[in-house]
Coordinates of C-alpha atoms and ligand atoms in Angstrom, one line a residue:
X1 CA 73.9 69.7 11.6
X2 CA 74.3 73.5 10.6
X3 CA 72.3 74.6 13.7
X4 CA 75.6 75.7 15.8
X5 CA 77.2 78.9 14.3
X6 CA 80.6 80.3 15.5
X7 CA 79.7 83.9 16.4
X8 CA 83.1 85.8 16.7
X9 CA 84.0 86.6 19.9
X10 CA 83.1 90.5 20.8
X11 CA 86.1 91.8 23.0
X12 CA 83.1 94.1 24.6
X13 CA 81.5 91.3 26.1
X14 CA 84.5 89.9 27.8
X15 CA 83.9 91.2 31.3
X16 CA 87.4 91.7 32.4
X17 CA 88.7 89.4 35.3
X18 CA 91.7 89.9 37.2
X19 CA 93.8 87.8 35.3
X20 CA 92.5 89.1 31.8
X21 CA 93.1 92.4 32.7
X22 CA 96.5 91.3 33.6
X23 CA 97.4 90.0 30.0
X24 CA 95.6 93.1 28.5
X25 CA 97.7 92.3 25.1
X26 CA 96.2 88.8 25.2
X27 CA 92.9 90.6 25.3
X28 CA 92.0 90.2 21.5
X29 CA 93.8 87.9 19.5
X30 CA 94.5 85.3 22.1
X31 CA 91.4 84.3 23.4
X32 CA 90.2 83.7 20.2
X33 CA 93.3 81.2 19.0
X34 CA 92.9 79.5 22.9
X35 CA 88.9 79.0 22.7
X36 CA 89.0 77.2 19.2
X37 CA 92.2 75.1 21.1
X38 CA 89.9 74.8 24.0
X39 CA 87.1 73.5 21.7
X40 CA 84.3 75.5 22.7
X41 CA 83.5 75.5 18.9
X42 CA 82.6 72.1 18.4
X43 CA 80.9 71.5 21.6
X44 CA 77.0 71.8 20.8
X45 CA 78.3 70.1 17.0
X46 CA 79.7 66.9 19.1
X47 CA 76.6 67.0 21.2
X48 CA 74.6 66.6 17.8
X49 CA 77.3 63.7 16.4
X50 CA 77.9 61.6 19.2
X51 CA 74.6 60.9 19.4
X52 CA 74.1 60.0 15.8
X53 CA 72.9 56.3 15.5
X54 CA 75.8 53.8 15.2
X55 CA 75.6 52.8 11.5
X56 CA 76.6 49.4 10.2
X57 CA 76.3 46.9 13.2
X58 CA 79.3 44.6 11.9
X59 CA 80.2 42.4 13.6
X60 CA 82.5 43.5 16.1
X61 CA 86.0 44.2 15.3
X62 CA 88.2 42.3 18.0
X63 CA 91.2 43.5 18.7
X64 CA 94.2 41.8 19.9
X65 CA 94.6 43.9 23.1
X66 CA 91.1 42.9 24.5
X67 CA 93.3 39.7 25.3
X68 CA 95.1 41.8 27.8
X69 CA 92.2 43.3 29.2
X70 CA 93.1 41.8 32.9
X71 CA 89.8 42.7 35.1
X72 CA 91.8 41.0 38.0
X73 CA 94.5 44.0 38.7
X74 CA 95.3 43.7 42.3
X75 CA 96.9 46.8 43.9
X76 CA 99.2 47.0 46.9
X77 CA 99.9 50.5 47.8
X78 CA 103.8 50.4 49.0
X79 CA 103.4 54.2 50.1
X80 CA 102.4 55.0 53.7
X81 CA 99.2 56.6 54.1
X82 CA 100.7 59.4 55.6
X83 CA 102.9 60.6 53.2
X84 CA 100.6 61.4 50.2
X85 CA 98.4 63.7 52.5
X86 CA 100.6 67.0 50.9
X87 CA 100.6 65.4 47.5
X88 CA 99.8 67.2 44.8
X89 CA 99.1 65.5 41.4
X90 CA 97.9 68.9 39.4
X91 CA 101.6 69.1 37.7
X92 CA 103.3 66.1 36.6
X93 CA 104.0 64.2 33.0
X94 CA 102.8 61.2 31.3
X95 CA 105.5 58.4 31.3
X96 CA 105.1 54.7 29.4
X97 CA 103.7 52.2 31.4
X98 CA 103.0 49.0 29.3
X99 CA 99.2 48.3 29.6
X100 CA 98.3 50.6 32.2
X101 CA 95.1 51.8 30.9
X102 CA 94.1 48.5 29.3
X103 CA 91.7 48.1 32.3
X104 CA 88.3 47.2 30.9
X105 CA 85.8 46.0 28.0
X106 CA 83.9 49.5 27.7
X107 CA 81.1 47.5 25.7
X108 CA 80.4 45.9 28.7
X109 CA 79.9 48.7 30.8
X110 CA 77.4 51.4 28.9
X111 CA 79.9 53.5 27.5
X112 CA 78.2 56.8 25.4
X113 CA 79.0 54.2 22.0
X114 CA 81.5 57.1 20.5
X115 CA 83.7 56.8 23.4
X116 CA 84.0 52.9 23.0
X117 CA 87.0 53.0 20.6
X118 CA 88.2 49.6 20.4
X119 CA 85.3 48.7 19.5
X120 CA 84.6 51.4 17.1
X121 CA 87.6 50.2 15.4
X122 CA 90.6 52.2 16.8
X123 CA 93.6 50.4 15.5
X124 CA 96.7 51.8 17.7
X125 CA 96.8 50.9 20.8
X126 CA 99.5 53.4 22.5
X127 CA 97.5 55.8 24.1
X128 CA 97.0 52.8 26.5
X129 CA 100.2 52.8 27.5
X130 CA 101.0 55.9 29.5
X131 CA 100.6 57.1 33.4
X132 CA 100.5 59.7 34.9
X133 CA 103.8 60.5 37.3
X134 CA 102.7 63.4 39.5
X135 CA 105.9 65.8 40.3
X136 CA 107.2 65.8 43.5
X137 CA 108.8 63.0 45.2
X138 CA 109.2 59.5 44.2
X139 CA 106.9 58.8 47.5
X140 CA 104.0 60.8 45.3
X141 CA 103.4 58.3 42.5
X142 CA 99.7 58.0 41.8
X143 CA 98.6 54.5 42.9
X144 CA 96.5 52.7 40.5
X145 CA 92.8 52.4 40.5
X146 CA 91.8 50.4 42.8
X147 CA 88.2 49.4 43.0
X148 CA 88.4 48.0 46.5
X149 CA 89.8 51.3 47.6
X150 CA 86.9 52.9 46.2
X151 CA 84.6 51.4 47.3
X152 CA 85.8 50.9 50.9
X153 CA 86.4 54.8 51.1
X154 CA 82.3 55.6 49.2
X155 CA 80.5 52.8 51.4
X156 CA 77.3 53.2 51.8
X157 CA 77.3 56.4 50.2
X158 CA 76.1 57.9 47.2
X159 CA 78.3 59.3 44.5
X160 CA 77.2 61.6 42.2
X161 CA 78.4 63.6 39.3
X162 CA 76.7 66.2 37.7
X163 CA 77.9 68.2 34.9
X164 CA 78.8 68.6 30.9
X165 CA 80.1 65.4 28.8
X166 CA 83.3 65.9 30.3
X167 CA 81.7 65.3 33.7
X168 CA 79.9 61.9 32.1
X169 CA 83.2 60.9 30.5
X170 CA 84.8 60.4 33.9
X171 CA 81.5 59.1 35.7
X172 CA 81.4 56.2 32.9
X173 CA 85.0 55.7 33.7
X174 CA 84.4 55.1 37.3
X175 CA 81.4 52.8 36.4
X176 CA 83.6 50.9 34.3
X177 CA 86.5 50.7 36.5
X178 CA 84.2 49.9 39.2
X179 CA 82.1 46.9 37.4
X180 CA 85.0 45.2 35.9
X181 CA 85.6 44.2 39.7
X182 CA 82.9 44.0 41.7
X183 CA 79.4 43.5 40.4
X184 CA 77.2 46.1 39.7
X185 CA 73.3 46.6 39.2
X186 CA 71.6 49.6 36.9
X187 CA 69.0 51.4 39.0
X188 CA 68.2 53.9 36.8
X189 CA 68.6 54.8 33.2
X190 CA 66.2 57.8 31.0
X191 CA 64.5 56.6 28.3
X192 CA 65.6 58.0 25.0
X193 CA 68.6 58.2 22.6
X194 CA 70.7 61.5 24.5
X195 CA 68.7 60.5 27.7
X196 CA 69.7 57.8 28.3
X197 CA 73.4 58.6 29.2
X198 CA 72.6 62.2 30.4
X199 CA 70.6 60.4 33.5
X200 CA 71.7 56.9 35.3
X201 CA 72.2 55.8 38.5
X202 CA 74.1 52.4 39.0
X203 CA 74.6 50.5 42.7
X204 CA 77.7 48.5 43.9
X205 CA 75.5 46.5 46.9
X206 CA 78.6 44.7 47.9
X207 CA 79.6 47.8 49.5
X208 CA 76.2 49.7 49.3
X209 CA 77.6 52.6 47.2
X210 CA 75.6 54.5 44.3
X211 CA 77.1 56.4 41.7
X212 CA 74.6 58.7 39.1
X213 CA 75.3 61.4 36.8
X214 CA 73.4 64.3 36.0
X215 CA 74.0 65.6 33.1
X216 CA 73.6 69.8 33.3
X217 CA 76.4 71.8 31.3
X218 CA 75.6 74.8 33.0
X219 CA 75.0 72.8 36.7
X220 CA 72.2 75.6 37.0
X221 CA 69.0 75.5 35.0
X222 CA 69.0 75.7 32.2
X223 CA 66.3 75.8 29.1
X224 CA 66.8 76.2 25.6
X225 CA 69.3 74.6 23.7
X226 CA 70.4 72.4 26.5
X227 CA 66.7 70.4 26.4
X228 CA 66.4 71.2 22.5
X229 CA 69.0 71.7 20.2
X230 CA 66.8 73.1 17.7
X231 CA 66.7 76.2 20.0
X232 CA 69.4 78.8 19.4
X233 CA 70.3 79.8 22.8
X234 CA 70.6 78.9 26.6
X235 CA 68.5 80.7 28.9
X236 CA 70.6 79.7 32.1
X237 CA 69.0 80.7 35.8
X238 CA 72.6 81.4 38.0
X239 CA 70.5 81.9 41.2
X240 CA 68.6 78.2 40.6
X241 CA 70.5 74.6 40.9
X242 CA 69.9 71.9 38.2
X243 CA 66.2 70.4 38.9
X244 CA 67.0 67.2 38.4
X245 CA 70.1 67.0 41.0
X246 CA 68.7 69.7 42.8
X247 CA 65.9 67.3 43.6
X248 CA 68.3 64.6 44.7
X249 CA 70.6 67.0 46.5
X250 CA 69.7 65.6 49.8
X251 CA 70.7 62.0 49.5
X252 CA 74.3 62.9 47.8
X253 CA 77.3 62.6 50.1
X254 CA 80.2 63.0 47.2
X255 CA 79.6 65.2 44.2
X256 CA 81.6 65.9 41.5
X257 CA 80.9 68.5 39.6
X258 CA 82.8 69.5 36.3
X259 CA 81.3 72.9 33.8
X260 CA 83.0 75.0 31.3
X261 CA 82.5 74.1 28.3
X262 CA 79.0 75.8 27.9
X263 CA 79.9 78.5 29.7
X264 CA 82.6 79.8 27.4
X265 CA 80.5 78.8 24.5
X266 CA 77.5 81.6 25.9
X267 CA 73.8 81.7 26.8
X268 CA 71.3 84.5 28.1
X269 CA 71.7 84.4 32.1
X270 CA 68.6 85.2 34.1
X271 CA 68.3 85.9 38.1
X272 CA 65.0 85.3 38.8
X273 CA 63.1 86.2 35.8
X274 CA 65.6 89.3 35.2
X275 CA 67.6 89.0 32.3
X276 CA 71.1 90.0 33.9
X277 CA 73.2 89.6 30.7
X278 CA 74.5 87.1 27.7
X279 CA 77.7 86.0 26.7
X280 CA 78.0 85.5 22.3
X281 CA 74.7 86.6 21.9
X282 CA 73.4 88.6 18.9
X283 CA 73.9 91.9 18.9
X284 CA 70.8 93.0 18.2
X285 CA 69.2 91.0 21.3
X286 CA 70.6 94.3 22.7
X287 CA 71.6 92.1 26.1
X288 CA 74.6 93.2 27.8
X289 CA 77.5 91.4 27.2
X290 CA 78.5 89.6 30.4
X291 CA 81.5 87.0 29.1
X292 CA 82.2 83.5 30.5
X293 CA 84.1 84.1 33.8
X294 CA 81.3 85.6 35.9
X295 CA 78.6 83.5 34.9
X296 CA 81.3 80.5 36.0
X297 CA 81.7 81.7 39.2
X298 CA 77.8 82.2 39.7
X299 CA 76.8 78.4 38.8
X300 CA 79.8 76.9 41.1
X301 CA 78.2 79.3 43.5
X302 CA 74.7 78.2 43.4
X303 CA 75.6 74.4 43.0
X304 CA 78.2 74.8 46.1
X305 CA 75.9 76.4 48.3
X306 CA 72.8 73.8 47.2
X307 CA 74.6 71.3 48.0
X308 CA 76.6 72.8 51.3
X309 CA 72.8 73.2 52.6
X310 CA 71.3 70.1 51.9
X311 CA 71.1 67.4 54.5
X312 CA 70.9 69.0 57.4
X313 CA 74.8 69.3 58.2
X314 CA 75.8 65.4 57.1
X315 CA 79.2 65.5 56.1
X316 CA 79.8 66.1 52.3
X317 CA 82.3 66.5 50.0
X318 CA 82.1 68.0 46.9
X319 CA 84.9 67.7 44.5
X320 CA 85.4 70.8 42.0
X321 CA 87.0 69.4 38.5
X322 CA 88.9 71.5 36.2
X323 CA 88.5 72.1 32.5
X324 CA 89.8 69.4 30.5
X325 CA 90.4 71.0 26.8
X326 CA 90.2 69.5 23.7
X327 CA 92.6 69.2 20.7
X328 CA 91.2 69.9 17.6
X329 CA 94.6 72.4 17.1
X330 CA 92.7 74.7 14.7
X331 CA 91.6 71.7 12.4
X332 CA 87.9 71.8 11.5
X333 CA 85.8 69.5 13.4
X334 CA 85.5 67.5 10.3
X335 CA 89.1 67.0 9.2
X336 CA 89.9 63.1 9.1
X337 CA 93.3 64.4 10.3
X338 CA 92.4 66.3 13.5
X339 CA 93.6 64.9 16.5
X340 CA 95.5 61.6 15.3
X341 CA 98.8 62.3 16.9
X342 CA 99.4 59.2 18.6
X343 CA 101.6 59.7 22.2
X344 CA 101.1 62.4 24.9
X345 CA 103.0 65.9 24.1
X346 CA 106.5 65.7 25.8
X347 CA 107.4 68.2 28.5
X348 CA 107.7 71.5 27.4
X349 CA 105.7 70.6 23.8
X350 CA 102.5 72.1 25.2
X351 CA 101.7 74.8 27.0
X352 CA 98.2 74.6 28.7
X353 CA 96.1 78.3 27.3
X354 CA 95.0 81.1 28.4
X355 CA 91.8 80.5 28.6
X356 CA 92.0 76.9 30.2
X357 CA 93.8 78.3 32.8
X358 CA 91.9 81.0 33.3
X359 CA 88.7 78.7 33.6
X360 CA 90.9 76.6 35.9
X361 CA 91.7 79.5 38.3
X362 CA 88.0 80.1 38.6
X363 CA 87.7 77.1 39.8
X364 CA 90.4 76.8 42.0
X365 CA 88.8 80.2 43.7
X366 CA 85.8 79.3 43.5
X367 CA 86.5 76.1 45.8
X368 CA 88.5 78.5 48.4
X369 CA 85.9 81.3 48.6
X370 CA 83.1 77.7 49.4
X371 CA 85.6 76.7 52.2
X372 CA 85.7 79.6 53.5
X373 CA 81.5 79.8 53.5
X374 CA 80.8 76.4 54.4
X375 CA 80.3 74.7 57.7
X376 CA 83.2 72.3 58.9
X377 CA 80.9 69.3 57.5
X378 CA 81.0 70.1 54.2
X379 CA 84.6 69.5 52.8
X380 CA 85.7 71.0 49.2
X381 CA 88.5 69.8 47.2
X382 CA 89.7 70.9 43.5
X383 CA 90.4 67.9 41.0
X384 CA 93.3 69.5 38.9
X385 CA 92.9 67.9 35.2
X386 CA 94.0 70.8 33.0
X387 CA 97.5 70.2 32.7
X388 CA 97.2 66.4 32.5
X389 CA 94.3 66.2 29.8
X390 CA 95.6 69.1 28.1
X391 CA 99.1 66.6 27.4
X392 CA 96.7 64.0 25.9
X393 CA 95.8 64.7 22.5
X394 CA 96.4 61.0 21.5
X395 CA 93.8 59.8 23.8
X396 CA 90.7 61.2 22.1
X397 CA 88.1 58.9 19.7
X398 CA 88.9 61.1 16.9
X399 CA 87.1 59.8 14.1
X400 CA 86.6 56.1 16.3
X401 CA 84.0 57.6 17.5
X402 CA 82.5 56.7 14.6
X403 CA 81.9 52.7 13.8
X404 CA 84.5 51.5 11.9
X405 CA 84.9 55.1 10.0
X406 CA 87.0 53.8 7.0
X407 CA 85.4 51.0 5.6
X408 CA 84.3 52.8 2.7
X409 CA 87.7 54.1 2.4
X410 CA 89.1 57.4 3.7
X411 CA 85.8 60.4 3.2
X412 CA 87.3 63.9 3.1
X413 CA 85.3 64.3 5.5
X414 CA 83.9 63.1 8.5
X415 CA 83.9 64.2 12.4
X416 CA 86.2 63.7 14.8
X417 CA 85.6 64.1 18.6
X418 CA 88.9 65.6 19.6
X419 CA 87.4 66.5 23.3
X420 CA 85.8 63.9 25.1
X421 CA 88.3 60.5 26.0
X422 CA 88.4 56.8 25.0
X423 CA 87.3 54.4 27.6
X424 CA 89.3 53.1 28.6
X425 CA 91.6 55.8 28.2
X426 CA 93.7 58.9 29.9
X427 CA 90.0 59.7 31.6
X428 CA 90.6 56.9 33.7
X429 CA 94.0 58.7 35.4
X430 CA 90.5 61.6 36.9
X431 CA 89.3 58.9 38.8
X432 CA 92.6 57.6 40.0
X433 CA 93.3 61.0 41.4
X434 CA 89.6 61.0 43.1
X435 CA 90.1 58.2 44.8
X436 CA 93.4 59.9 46.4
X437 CA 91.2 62.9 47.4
X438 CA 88.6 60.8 49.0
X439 CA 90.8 59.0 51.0
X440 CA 93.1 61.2 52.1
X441 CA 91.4 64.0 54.0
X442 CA 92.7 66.6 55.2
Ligands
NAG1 C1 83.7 43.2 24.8 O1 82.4 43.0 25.3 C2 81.4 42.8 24.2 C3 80.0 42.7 24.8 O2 80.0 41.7 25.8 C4 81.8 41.6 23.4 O3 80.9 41.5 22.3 C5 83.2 41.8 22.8 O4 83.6 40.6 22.1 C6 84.1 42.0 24.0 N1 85.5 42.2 23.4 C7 86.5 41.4 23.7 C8 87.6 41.4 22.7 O5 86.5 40.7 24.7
NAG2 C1 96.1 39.3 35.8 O1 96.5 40.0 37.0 C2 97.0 39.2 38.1 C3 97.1 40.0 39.3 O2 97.9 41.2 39.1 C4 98.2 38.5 37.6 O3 98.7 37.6 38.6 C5 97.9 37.7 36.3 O4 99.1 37.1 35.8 C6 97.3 38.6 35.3 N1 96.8 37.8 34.1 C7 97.1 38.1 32.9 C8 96.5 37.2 31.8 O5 97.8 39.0 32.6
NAG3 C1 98.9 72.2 43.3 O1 99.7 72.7 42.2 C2 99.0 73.7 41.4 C3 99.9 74.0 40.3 O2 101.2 74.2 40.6 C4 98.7 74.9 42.3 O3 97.9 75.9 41.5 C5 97.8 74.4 43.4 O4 97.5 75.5 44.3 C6 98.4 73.3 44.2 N1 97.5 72.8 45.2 C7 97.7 72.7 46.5 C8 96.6 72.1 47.3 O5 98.7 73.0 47.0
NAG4 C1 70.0 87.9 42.3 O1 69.2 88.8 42.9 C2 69.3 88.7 44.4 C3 68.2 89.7 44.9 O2 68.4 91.0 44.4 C4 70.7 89.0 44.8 O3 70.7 88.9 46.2 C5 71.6 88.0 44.2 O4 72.9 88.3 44.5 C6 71.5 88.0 42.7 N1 72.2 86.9 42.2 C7 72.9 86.9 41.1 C8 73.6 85.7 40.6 O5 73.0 88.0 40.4
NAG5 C1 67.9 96.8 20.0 O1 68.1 98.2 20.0 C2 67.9 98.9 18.7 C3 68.3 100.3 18.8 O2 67.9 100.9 20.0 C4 66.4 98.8 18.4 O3 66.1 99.3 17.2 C5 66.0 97.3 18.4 O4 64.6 97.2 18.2 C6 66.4 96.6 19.7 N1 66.2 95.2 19.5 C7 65.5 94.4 20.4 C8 65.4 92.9 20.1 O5 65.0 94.9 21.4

């Protein structure tokens, strides 16, 4: 469990960016208070937990609000299509919508078993209860989910995300969202306890649509640490995509590709075998010290251009999320207290930090600088998350991402997962927002 150590961050290995060296006051202290906020900290520690072995199979704790678990939602959309082409739902706030988000049984759909927190036990059910109202007009509401809609707008297409847990969070989400209307049949699943949610495909053959994820925190290959997390570091290629999506490049027709986290937590970076530089590596390693925002616009790079040039000019479109942060608000990762706040910050509570939104502007460039590469068949859109996950601390597992955490009473302590979202949950509002993008092109 010790094997992730927090290495202070050394200001020299920051490689300034244009908007670091425009907060040149922030430079020291402030990236320091925003990464713990962002969570970078606990990332490769919650890649160790989640995955421990569920411990006392119980049997399961049923919660009252499964009976309003209503698979049926039907979903009229009383906007023209027209008029949500110039919406933007990047800034907005979370209002209370009764049962909104009460949408599935995650149980029944796969879910990684730490993001399944009714089961697990959660007891509150309030964090089900909010949506999210874009700003703008009235006319720019955010429709519900609407499998249908989905489906119509991906037929006969495959869907794929690759990316960190962040990136799986939202593709279990869809899967979920998707099968708790229209049936669904597993194609593909790895063998093995991490495997087998860091590699699935699933088919919807009423409409002929496939959705996989990849699971690749960096999106470029990596070794080390990623495959092994007895191994201290990443060694991350930036000039070579993922294998396995890379592989499967081809036959993908939507991608959705969400990084960050890793980045920002560091890794030796290689360009062919060249070692080009590290970010929070040792100083005696001697590398030279390269910092996060770089590397971040190398791997969206690499996975942007892979997946421009695969195909053979069939259209494409390739969907570039933003960093969703977690909320552990400086508590350790193994405080039975961090994140259980239980309703959305109000407007004007939470600012979203530096470094989010620096990570976020990298990604907002990095999708303009692709357009302006790419062919005409290949269309790139940015799915804006920050600012609505970073309102959510409620809607975290927490400690329900362990079974039924306090039936031996309240331990001092015992992890939380204050980053990744309960399904269902606010991750569900990502997919909403993808199926806006995919049907309203430009
Ligand atoms: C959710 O699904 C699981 C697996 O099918 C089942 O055991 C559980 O009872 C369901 N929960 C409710 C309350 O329907
Ligand atoms: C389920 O949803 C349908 C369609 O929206 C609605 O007519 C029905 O009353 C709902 N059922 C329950 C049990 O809430
Ligand atoms: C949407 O709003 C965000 C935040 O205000 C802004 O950064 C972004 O450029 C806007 N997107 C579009 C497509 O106008
Ligand atoms: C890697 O090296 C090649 C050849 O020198 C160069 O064209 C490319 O820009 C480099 N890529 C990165 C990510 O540094
Ligand atoms: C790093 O540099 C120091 C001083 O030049 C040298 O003594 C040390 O052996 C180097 N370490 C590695 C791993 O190359």
């Amino acid at each position: 469990m010790g094997a992730y150590q927090y290495r202070p961050l050394d200001p020299h290995s920051h490689k300034p960016s244009s908007s670091s060296s425009k907060n040149p006051v922030c430079f020291l202290s402030k990236p320091v208070c925003a990464w713990l906020a962002c969570g970078f900290l606990s990332l490769a520690l919650l890649h160790l937990l989640c995955c421990s072995p569920a411990g006392n199979q119980r049997a399961a704790f049923v919660s009252p609000l499964l009976n309003y678990i209503n698979n049926t939602y039907s979903f009229v959309s009383s906007v023209p299509e027209g008029a949500k082409k110039s919406c933007n739902y990047s800034e907005g706030q979370w209002v209370r919508a009764p049962g909104h988000a009460r949408r599935y049984n995650a149980t029944q759909c796969d879910v990684k078993e730490s993001h399944d927190c009714i089961r697990n036990g959660r007891p509150d059910t309030g964090y089900l209860e909010w949506r999210w109202q874009p700003a703008g007009p009235p006319s720019c509401a955010l429709p519900e989910f609407d499998a249908g809609a989905f489906l119509s707008a991906t037929r006969g297409k495959h869907v794929a995300f690759i990316g960190d847990s962040m990136a799986r969070n939202q593709a279990q989400s869809l899967v979920c969202l998707l099968s708790a209307a229209f049936p669904s049949r597993l194609l593909h699943r790895d063998e093995g306890y991490h495997q087998k949610h860091n590699f699935w495909r699933y088919a919807f053959p009423a409409h002929d649509v496939r959705v996989s994820f990849y699971w690749n925190p960096f999106l470029v290959r990596a070794t080390g640490k990623a495959e092994d997390e007895s191994v201290p570091y990443n060694h991350v290629h930036l000039d070579q995509p993922g294998d396995r999506w890379g592989a499967d490049a081809d036959t993908i027709d939507v991608a959705v590709l969400a990084a960050g986290h890793w980045l920002l937590n560091g890794a030796i970076y290689y360009n062919g075998s060249e070692v080009i530089g590290a970010h929070n590596a040792p100083a005696e390693m001697n590398y030279t010290g390269i910092g996060y925002a770089w590397p971040l616009k190398m791997v969206y790079r690499t996975a942007v251009e892979r997946l421009s040039s695969a195909g053979g000019g069939r259209p494409r479109t390739l969907v570039l999320a933003t960093f969703s942060p977690a909320h552990f608000d400086g508590s350790p990762t193994d405080s039975p207290t961090a994140c259980t706040k239980m309703e959305p910050y109000k407007e004007g509570e939470k600012e979203v930090d530096w470094v989010c939104k620096e990570v976020r502007d990298i990604v907002y460039g990095e999708a303009e600088a692709a357009r302006a590469r790419s062919g005409a068949a290949t269309r790139i859109e940015v799915l804006d998350v920050t600012k609505l996950a970073t309102m959510r601390p409620d809607g975290h597992p927490g400690v329900y991402m362990n079974r039924d955490p306090f039936k031996h009473g309240v331990p001092d302590k015992i992890y939380s997962d204050c980053l990744h979202f309960c399904l269902p949950g606010p991750v569900d509002t990502f997919n909403e927002i993808l199926l806006q993008i995919l049907r309203n092109r430009r």
